[in-house]
mmCIF file of C-alpha atoms and ligand atoms in Angstrom:
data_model
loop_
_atom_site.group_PDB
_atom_site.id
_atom_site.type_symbol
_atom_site.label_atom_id
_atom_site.label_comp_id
_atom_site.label_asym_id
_atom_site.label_seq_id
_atom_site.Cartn_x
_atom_site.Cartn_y
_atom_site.Cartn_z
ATOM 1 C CA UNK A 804 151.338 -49.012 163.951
ATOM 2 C CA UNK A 805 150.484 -51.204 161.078
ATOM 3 C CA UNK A 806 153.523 -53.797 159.945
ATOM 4 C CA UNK A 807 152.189 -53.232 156.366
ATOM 5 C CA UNK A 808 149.742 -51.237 154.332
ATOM 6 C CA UNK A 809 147.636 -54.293 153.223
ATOM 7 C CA UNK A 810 144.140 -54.265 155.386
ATOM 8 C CA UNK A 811 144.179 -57.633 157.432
ATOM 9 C CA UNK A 812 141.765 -60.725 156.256
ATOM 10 C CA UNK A 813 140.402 -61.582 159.763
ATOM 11 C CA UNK A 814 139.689 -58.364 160.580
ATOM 12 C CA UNK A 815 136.537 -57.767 158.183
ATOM 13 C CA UNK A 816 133.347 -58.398 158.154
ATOM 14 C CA UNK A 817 130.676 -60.297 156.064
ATOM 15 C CA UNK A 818 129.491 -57.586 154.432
ATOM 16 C CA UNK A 819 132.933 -56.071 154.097
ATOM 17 C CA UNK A 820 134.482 -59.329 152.307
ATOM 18 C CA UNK A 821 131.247 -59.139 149.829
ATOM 19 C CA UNK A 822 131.443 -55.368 148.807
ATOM 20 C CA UNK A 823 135.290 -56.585 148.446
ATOM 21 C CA UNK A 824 134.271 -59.132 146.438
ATOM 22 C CA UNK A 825 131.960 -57.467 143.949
ATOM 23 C CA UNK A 826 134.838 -54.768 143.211
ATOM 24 C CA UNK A 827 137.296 -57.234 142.179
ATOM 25 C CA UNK A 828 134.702 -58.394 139.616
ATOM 26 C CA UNK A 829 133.981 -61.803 142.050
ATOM 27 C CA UNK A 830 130.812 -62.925 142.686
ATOM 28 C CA UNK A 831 129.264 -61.955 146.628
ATOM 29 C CA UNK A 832 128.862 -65.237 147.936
ATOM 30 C CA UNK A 833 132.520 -65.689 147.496
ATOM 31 C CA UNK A 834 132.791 -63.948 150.713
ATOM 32 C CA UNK A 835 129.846 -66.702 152.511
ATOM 33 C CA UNK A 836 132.380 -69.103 151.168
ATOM 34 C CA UNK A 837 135.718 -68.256 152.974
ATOM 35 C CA UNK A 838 134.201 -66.230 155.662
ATOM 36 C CA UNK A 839 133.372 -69.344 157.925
ATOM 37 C CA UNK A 840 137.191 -70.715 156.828
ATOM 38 C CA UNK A 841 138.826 -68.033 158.059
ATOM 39 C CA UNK A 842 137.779 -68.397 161.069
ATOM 40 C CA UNK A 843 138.081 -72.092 161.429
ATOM 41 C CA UNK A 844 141.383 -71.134 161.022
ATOM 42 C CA UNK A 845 142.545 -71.919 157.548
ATOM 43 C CA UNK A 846 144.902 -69.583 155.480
ATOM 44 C CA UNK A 847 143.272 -68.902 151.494
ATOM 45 C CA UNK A 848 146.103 -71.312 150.186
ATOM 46 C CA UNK A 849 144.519 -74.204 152.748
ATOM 47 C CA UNK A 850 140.677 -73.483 151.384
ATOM 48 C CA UNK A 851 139.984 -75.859 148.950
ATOM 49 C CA UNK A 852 136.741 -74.585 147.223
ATOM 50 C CA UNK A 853 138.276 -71.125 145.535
ATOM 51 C CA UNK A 854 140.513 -70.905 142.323
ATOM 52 C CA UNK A 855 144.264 -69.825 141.979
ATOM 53 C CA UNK A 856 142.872 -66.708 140.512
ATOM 54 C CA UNK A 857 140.962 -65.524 143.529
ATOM 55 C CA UNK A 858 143.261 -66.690 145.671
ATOM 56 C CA UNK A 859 146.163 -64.304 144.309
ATOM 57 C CA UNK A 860 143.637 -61.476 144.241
ATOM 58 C CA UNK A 861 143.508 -61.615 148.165
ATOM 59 C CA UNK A 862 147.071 -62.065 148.599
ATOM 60 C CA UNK A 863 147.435 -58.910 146.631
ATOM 61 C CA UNK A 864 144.749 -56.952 148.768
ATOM 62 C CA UNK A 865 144.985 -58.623 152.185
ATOM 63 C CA UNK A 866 147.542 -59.791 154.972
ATOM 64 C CA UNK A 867 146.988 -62.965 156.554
ATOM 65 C CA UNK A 868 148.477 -64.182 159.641
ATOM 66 C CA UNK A 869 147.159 -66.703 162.074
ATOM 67 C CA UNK A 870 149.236 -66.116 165.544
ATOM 68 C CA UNK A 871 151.698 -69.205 166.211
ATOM 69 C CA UNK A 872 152.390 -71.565 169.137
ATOM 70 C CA UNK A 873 155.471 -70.053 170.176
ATOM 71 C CA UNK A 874 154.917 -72.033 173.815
ATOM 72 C CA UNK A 875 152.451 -73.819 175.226
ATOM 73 C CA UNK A 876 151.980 -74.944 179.009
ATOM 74 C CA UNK A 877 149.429 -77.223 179.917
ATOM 75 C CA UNK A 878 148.546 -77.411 183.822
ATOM 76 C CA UNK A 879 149.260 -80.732 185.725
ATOM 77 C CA UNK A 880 146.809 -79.947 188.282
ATOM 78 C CA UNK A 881 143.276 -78.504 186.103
ATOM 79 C CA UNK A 882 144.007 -79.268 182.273
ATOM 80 C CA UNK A 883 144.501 -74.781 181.764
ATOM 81 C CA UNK A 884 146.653 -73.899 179.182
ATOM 82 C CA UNK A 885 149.173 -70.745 178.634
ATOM 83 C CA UNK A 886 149.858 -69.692 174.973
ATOM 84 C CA UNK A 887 152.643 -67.704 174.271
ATOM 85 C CA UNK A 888 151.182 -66.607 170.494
ATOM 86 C CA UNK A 889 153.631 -64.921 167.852
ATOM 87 C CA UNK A 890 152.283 -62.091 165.773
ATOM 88 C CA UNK A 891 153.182 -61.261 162.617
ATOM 89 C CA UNK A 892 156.085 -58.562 163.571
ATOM 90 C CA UNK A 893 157.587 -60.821 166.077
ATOM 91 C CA UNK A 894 156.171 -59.622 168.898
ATOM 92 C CA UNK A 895 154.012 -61.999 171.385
ATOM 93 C CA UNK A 896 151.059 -62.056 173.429
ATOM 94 C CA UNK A 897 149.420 -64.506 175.930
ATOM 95 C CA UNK A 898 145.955 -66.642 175.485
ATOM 96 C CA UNK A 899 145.009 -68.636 178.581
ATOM 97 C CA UNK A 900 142.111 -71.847 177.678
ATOM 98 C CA UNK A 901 140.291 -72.798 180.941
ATOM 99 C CA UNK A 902 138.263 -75.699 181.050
ATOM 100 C CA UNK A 903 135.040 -75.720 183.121
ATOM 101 C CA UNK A 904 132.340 -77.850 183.571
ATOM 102 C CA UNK A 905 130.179 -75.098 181.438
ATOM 103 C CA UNK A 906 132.463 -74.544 178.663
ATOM 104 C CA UNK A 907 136.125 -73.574 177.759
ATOM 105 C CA UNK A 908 136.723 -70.065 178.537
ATOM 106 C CA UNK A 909 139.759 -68.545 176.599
ATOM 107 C CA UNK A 910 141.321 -65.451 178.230
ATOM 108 C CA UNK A 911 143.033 -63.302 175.536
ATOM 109 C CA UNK A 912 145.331 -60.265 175.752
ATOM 110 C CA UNK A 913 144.034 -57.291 174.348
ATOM 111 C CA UNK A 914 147.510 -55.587 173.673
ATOM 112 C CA UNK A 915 151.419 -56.252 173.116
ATOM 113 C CA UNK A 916 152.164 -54.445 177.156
ATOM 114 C CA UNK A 917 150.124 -52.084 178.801
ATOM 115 C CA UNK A 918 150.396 -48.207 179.409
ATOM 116 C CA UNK A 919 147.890 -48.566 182.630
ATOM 117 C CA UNK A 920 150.659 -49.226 185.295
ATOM 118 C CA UNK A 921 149.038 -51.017 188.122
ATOM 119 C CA UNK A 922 152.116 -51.806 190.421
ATOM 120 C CA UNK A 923 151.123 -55.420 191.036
ATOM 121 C CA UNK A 924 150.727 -56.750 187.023
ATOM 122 C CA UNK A 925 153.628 -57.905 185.308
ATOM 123 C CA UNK A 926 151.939 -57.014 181.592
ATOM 124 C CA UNK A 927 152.156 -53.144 182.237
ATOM 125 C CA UNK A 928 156.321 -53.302 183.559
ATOM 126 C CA UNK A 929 157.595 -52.312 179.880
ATOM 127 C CA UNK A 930 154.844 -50.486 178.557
ATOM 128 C CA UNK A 931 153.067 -50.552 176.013
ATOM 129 C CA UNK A 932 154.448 -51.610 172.290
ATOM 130 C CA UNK A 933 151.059 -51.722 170.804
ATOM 131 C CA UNK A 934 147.654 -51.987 170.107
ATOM 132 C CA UNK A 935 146.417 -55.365 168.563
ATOM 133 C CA UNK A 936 144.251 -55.288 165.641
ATOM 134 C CA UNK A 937 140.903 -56.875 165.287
ATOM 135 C CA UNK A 938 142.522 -59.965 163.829
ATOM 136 C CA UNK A 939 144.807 -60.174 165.631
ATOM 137 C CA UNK A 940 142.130 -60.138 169.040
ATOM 138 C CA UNK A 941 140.101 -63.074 166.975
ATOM 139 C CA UNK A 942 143.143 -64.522 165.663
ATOM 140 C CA UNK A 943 144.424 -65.917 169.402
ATOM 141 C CA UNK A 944 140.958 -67.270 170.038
ATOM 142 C CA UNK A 945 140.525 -68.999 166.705
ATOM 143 C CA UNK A 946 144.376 -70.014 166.903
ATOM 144 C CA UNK A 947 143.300 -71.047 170.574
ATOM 145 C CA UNK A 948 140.547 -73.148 169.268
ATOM 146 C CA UNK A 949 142.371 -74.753 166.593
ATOM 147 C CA UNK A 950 144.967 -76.380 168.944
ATOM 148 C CA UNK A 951 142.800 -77.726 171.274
ATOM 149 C CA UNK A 952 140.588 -79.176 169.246
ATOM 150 C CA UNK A 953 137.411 -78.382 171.160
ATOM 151 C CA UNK A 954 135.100 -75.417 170.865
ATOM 152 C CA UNK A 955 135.717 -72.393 173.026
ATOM 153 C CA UNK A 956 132.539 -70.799 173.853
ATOM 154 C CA UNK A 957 133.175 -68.297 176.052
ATOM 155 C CA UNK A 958 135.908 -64.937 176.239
ATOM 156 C CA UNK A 959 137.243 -63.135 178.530
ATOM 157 C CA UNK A 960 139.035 -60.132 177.796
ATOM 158 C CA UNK A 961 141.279 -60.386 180.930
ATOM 159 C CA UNK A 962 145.187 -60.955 179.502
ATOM 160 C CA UNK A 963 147.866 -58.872 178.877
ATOM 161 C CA UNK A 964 146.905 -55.205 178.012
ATOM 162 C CA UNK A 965 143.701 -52.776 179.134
ATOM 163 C CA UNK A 966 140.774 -53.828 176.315
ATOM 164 C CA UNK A 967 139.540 -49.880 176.686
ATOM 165 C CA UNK A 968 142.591 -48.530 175.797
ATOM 166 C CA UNK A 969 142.455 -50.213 172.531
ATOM 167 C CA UNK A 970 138.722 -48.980 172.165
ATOM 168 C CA UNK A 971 137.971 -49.090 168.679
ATOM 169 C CA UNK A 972 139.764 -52.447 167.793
ATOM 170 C CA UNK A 973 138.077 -54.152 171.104
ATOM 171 C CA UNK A 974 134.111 -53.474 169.363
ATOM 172 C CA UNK A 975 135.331 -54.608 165.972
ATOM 173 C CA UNK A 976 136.249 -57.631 167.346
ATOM 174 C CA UNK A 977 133.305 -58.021 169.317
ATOM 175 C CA UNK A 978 130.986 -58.110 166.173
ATOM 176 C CA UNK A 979 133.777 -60.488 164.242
ATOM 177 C CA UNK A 980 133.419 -63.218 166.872
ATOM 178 C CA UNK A 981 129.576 -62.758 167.470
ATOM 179 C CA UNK A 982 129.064 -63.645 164.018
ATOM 180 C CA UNK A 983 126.571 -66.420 162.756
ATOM 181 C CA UNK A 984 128.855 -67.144 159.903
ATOM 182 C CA UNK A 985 132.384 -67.222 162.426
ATOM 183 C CA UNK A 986 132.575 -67.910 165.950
ATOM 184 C CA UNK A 987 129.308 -66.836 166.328
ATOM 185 C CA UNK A 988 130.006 -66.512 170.252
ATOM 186 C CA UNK A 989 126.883 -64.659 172.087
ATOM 187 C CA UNK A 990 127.734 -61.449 173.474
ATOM 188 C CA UNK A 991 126.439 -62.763 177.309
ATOM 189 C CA UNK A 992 129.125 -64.908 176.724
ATOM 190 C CA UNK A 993 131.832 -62.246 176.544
ATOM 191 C CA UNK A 994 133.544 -60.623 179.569
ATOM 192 C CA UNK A 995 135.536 -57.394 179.024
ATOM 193 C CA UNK A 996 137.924 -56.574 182.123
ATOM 194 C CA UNK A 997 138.541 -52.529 182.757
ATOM 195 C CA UNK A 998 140.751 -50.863 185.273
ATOM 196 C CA UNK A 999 138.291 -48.188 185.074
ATOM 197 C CA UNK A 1000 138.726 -45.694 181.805
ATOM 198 C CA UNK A 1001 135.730 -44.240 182.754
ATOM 199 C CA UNK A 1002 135.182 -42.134 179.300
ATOM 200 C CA UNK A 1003 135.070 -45.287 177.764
ATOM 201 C CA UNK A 1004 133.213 -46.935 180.038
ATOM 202 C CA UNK A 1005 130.315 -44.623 179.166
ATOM 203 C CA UNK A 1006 130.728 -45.403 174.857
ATOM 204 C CA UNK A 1007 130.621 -48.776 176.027
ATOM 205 C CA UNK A 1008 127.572 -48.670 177.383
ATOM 206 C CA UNK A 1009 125.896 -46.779 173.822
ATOM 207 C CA UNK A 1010 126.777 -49.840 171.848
ATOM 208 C CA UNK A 1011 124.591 -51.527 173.158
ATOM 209 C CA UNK A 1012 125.978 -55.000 173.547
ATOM 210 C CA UNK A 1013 125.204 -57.486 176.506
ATOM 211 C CA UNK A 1014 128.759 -58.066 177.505
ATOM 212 C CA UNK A 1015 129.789 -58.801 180.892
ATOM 213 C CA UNK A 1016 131.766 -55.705 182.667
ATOM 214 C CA UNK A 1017 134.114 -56.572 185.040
ATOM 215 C CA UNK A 1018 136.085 -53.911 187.140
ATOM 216 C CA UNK A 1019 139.132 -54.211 188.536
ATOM 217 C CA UNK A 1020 138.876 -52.019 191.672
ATOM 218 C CA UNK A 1021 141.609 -53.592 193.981
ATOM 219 C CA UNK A 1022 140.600 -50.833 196.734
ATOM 220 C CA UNK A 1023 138.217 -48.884 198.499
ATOM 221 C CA UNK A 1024 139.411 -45.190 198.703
ATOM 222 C CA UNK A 1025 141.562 -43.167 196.103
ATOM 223 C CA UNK A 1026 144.059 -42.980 198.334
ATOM 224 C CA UNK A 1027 145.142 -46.684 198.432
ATOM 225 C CA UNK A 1028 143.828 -47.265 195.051
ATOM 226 C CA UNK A 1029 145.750 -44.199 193.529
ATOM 227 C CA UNK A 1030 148.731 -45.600 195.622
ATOM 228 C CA UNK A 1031 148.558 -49.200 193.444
ATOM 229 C CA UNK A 1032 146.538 -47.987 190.262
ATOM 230 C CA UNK A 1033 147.721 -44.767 188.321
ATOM 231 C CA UNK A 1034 144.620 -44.727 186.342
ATOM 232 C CA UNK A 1035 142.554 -43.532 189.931
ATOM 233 C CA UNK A 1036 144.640 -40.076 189.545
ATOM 234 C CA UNK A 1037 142.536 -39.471 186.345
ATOM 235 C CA UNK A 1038 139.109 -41.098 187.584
ATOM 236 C CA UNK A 1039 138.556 -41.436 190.935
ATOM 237 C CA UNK A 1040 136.352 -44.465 193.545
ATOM 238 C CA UNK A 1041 133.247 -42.364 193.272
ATOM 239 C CA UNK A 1042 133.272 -41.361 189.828
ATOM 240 C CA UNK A 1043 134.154 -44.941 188.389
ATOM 241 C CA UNK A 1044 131.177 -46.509 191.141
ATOM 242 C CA UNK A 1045 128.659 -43.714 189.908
ATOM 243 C CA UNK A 1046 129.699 -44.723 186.170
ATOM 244 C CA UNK A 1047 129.131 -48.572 187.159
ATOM 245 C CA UNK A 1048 125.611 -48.075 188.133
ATOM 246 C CA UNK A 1049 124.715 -45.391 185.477
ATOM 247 C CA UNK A 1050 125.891 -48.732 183.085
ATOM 248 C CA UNK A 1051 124.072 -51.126 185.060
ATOM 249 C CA UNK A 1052 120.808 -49.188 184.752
ATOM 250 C CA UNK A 1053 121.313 -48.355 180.866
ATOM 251 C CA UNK A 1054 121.877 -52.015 179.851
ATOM 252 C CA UNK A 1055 120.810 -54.247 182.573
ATOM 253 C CA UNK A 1056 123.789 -55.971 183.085
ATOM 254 C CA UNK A 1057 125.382 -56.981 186.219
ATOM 255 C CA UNK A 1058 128.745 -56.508 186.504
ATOM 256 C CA UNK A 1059 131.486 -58.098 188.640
ATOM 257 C CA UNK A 1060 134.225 -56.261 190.567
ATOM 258 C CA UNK A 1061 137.703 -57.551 190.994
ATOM 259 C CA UNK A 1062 139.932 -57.320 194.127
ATOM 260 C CA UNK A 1063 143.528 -58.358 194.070
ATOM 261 C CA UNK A 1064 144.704 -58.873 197.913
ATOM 262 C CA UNK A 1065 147.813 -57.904 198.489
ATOM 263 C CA UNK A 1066 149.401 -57.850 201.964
ATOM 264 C CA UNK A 1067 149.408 -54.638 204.295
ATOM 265 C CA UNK A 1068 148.257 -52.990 201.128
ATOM 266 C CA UNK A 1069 144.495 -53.449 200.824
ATOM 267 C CA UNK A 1070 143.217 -56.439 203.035
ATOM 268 C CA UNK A 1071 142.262 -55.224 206.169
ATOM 269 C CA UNK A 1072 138.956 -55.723 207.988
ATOM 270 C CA UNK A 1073 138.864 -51.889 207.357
ATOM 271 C CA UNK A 1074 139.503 -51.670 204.226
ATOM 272 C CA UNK A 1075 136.694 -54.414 203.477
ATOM 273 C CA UNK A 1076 134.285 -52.858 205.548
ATOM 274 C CA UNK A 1077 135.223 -49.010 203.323
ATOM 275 C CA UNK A 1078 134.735 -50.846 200.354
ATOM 276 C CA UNK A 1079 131.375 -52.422 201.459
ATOM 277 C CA UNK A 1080 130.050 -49.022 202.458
ATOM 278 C CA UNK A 1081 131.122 -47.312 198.866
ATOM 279 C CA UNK A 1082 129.731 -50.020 196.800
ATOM 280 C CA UNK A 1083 126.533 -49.788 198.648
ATOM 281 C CA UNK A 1084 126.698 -45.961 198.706
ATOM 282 C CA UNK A 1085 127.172 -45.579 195.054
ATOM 283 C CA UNK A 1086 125.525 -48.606 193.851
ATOM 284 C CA UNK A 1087 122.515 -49.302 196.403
ATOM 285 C CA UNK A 1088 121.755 -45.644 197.449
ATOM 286 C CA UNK A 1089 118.772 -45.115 194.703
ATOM 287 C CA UNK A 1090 115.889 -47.324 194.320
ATOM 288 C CA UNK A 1091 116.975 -49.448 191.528
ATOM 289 C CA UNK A 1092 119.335 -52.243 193.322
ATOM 290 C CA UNK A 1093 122.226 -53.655 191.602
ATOM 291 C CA UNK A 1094 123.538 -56.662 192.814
ATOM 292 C CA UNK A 1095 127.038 -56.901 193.935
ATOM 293 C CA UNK A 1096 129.492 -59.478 193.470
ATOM 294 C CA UNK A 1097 133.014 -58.967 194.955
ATOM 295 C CA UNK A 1098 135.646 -61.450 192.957
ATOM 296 C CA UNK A 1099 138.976 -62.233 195.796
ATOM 297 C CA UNK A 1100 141.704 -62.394 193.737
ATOM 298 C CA UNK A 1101 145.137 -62.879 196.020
ATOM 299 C CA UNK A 1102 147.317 -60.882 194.655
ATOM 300 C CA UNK A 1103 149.948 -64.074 192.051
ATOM 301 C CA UNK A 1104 153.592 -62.863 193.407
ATOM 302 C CA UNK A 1105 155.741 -61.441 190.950
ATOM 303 C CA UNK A 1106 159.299 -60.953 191.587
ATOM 304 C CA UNK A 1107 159.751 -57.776 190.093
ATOM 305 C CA UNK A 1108 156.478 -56.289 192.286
ATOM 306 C CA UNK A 1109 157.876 -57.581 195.963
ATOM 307 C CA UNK A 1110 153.895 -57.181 196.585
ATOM 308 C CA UNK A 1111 152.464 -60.807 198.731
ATOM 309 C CA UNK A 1112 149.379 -62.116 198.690
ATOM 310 C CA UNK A 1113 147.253 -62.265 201.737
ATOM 311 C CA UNK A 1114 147.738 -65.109 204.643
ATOM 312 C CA UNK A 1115 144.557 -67.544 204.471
ATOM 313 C CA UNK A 1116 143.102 -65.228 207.992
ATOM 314 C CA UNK A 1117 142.915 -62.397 206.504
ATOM 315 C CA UNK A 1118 141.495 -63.556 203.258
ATOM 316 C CA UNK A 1119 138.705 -64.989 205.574
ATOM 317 C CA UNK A 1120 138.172 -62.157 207.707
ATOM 318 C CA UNK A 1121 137.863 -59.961 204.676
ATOM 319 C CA UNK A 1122 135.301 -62.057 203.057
ATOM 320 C CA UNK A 1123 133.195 -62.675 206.428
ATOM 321 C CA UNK A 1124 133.258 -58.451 206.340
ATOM 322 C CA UNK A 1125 131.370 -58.203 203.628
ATOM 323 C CA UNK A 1126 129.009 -60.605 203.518
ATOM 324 C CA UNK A 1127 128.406 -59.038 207.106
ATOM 325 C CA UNK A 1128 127.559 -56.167 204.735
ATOM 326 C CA UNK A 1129 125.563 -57.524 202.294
ATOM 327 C CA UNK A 1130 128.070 -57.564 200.096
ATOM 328 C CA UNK A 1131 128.196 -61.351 197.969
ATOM 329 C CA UNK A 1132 132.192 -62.581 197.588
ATOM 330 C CA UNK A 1133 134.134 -65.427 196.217
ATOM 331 C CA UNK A 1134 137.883 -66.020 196.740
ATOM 332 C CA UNK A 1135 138.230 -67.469 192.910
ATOM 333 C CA UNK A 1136 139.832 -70.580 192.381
ATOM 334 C CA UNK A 1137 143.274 -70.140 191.103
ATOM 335 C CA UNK A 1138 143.539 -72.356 187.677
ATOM 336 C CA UNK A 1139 146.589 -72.996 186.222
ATOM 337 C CA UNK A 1140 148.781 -72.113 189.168
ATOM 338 C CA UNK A 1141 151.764 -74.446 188.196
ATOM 339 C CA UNK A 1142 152.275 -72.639 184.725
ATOM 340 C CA UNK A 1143 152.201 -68.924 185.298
ATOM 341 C CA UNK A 1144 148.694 -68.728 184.340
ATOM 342 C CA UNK A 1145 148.718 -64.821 185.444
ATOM 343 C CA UNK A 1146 148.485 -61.895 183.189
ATOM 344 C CA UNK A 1147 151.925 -61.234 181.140
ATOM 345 C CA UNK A 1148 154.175 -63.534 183.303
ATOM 346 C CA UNK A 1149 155.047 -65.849 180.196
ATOM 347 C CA UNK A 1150 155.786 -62.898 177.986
ATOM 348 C CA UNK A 1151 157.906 -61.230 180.579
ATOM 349 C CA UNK A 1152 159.938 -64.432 181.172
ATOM 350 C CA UNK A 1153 160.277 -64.755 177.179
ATOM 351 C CA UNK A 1154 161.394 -61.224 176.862
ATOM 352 C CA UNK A 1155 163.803 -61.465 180.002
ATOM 353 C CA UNK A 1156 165.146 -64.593 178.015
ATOM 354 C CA UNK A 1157 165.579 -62.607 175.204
ATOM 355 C CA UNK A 1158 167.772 -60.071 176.647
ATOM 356 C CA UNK A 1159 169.910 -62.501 178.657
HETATM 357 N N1 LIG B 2447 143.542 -54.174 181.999
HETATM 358 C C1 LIG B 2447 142.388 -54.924 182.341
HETATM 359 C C2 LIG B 2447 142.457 -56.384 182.002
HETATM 360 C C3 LIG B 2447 143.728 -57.133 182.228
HETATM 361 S S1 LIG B 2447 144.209 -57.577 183.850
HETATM 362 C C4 LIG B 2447 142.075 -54.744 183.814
HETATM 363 O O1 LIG B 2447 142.818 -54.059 184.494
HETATM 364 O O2 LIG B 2447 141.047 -55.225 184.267
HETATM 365 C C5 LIG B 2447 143.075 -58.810 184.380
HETATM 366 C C6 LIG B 2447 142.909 -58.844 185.879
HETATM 367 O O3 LIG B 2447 144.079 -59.414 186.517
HETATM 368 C C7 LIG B 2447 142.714 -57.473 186.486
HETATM 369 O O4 LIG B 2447 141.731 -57.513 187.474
HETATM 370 C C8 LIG B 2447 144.081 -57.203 187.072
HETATM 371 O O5 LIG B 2447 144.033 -56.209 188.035
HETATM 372 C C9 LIG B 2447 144.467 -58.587 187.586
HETATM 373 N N2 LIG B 2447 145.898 -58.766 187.883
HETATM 374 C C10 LIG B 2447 146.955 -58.240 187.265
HETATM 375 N N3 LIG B 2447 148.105 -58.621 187.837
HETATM 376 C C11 LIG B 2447 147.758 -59.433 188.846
HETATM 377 C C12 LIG B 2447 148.495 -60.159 189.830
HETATM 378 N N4 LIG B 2447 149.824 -60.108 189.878
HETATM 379 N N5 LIG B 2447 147.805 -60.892 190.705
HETATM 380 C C13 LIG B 2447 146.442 -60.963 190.673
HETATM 381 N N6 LIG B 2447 145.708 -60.304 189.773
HETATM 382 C C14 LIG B 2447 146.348 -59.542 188.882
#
């Protein structure tokens, strides 16, 4: 669903602008000239170097919008902060800058709601409105940029929405922001978060770039994950493990695996020892050996799920199981825990605003 016909700035590339260029009768390196502006973040009435006469020509051809600061809630406790971005049509996503000693890390959403359904996330509760566009994916981390002043230097594709679903716009945007004239952000630098679309798992993996795959697997067996995760009724544990390690061996790239703890759900010893025999099963069975990293998430409480995170014992216990298993875990920090720093919680709270 496009808000207009005009094709969007930000979402073209060099060579795109230039071929753009040369058939409005402009000459190519126009396109070297506002390329590297547009994503600084500057609109073609704030670049200084081009005439009126261009500048009309790519109001006439193009849409530009740059999404806006709606809110904006910086963490007492680690320096995170939560943008609630406008789009152009009024609708709004989240971005999420984290500061570490490596880098800031923005977290961006990937589209306005979700279709997925995982019972725990508060992104997926009305559905999905839409896909964003490849401008609108580089838009919130240029926008993101812009207002903190500092360079972002790494991505993670982890916000509101499921990256996969919105296939075609999600690799678009991966060559905008890896290029030398933009962001110019390396692909090992990028992590893409899936709940497991295991078709496109597999096109992923023929494009060829060094991303970081992450998976959110939140249990061991289909009938616990199917019970949390609609998406397991279409691909199952087995198949989506089998489809991890075909990836792994195609590209060479490690990938991480999520796990959301949520009480009397999916944190018992047993259920970390099943999912410490099925990773090794389907990932450690052959001779090449991929290694396995297990991220703890516990599970951020949202009212509308009545799902609680695990008590600090079982969290423990869970993580001693695996590494009992060979199986390497981490209970990840929790930034930004003051300000709703998880997935879609600041939308829904806008939207429930909205309606009161
Ligand atoms: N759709 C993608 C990316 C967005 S969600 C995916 O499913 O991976 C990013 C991560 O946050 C996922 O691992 C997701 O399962 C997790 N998540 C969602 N809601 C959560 C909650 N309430 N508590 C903890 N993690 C949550």
């Amino acid at each position: 669903m496009e808000p207009n016909e005009k094709k969007e700035l930000l979402s073209l590339m060099p060579d795109e602008l230039e071929a753009w260029m040369l058939s409005v009768g402009e000459a190519k390196f126009r396109a070297r000239q506002i390329f590297p502006q547009l994503h600084r973040g500057l609109s073609p009435d704030e670049m200084t170097n081009i005439g009126k006469d261009l500048r009309e020509k790519l109001h006439s051809a193009f849409r530009w919008h740059l999404p806006t600061v709606e809110q904006k809630l910086v963490s007492a406790l680690d320096g995170t902060v939560k943008y609630l971005f406008g789009l152009a049509d009024g609708n709004c996503v989240e971005s999420v800058v984290m500061k570490y000693d490596h880098g800031n890390t923005v977290c961006i959403s990937s589209q306005v709601g979700c279709r997925m359904g995982c019972r725990f996330c508060a992104s997926t509760i009305g559905g999905r409105v839409r896909n964003l566009t490849p401008g609108e994916l580089l838009g919130q981390v240029i926008a993101a940029q812009k207002d903190c002043g500092e360079r972002i230097s790494n991505i993670v594709m982890m916000g509101i929405g499921e990256p996969l679903d919105n296939y075609d716009n999600v690799i678009r945007f991966l060559h905008l922001v890896n290029c030398e004239q933009g962001l110019n952000i390396g692909y090992r630098h990028i992590s893409l978060s899936t709940c497991g679309l295991v078709d496109k798992i597999r096109a992923l993996m023929e494009e060829d770039l060094p991303i970081t795959l992450s998976i959110s697997l939140h249990a061991p067996d289909d009938q616990t994950r199917s019970g949390i995760m609609p998406i397991n009724n279409r691909f199952g544990v087995a198949e989506l493990l089998d489809t991890c390690r075909a990836y792994f061996a195609h590209t060479g790239r490690r990938i991480s695996f999520e796990y959301t703890l949520i009480a009397g759900k999916n944190d018992s010893v047993a259920n970390a020892q099943q999912l410490a025999q099925v990773l090794n099963l389907h990932l450690r069975s052959r001779t090449e050996t991929m290694p396995i990293h297990v991220n703890l998430i516990p599970v951020n409480e949202v009212s509308e799920t009545g799902f609680r995170h695990s008590g600090r014992e079982a969290v423990a216990a869970f993580v001693k199981t695996l590494e009992s298993k060979g199986i390497r875990a981490t209970v990840r920090r929790k930034l930004g825990a003051d300000i709703n720093a998880s997935c879609g919680q600041l939308r829904r709270a806008a939207i429930k605003e909205q309606e009161q």
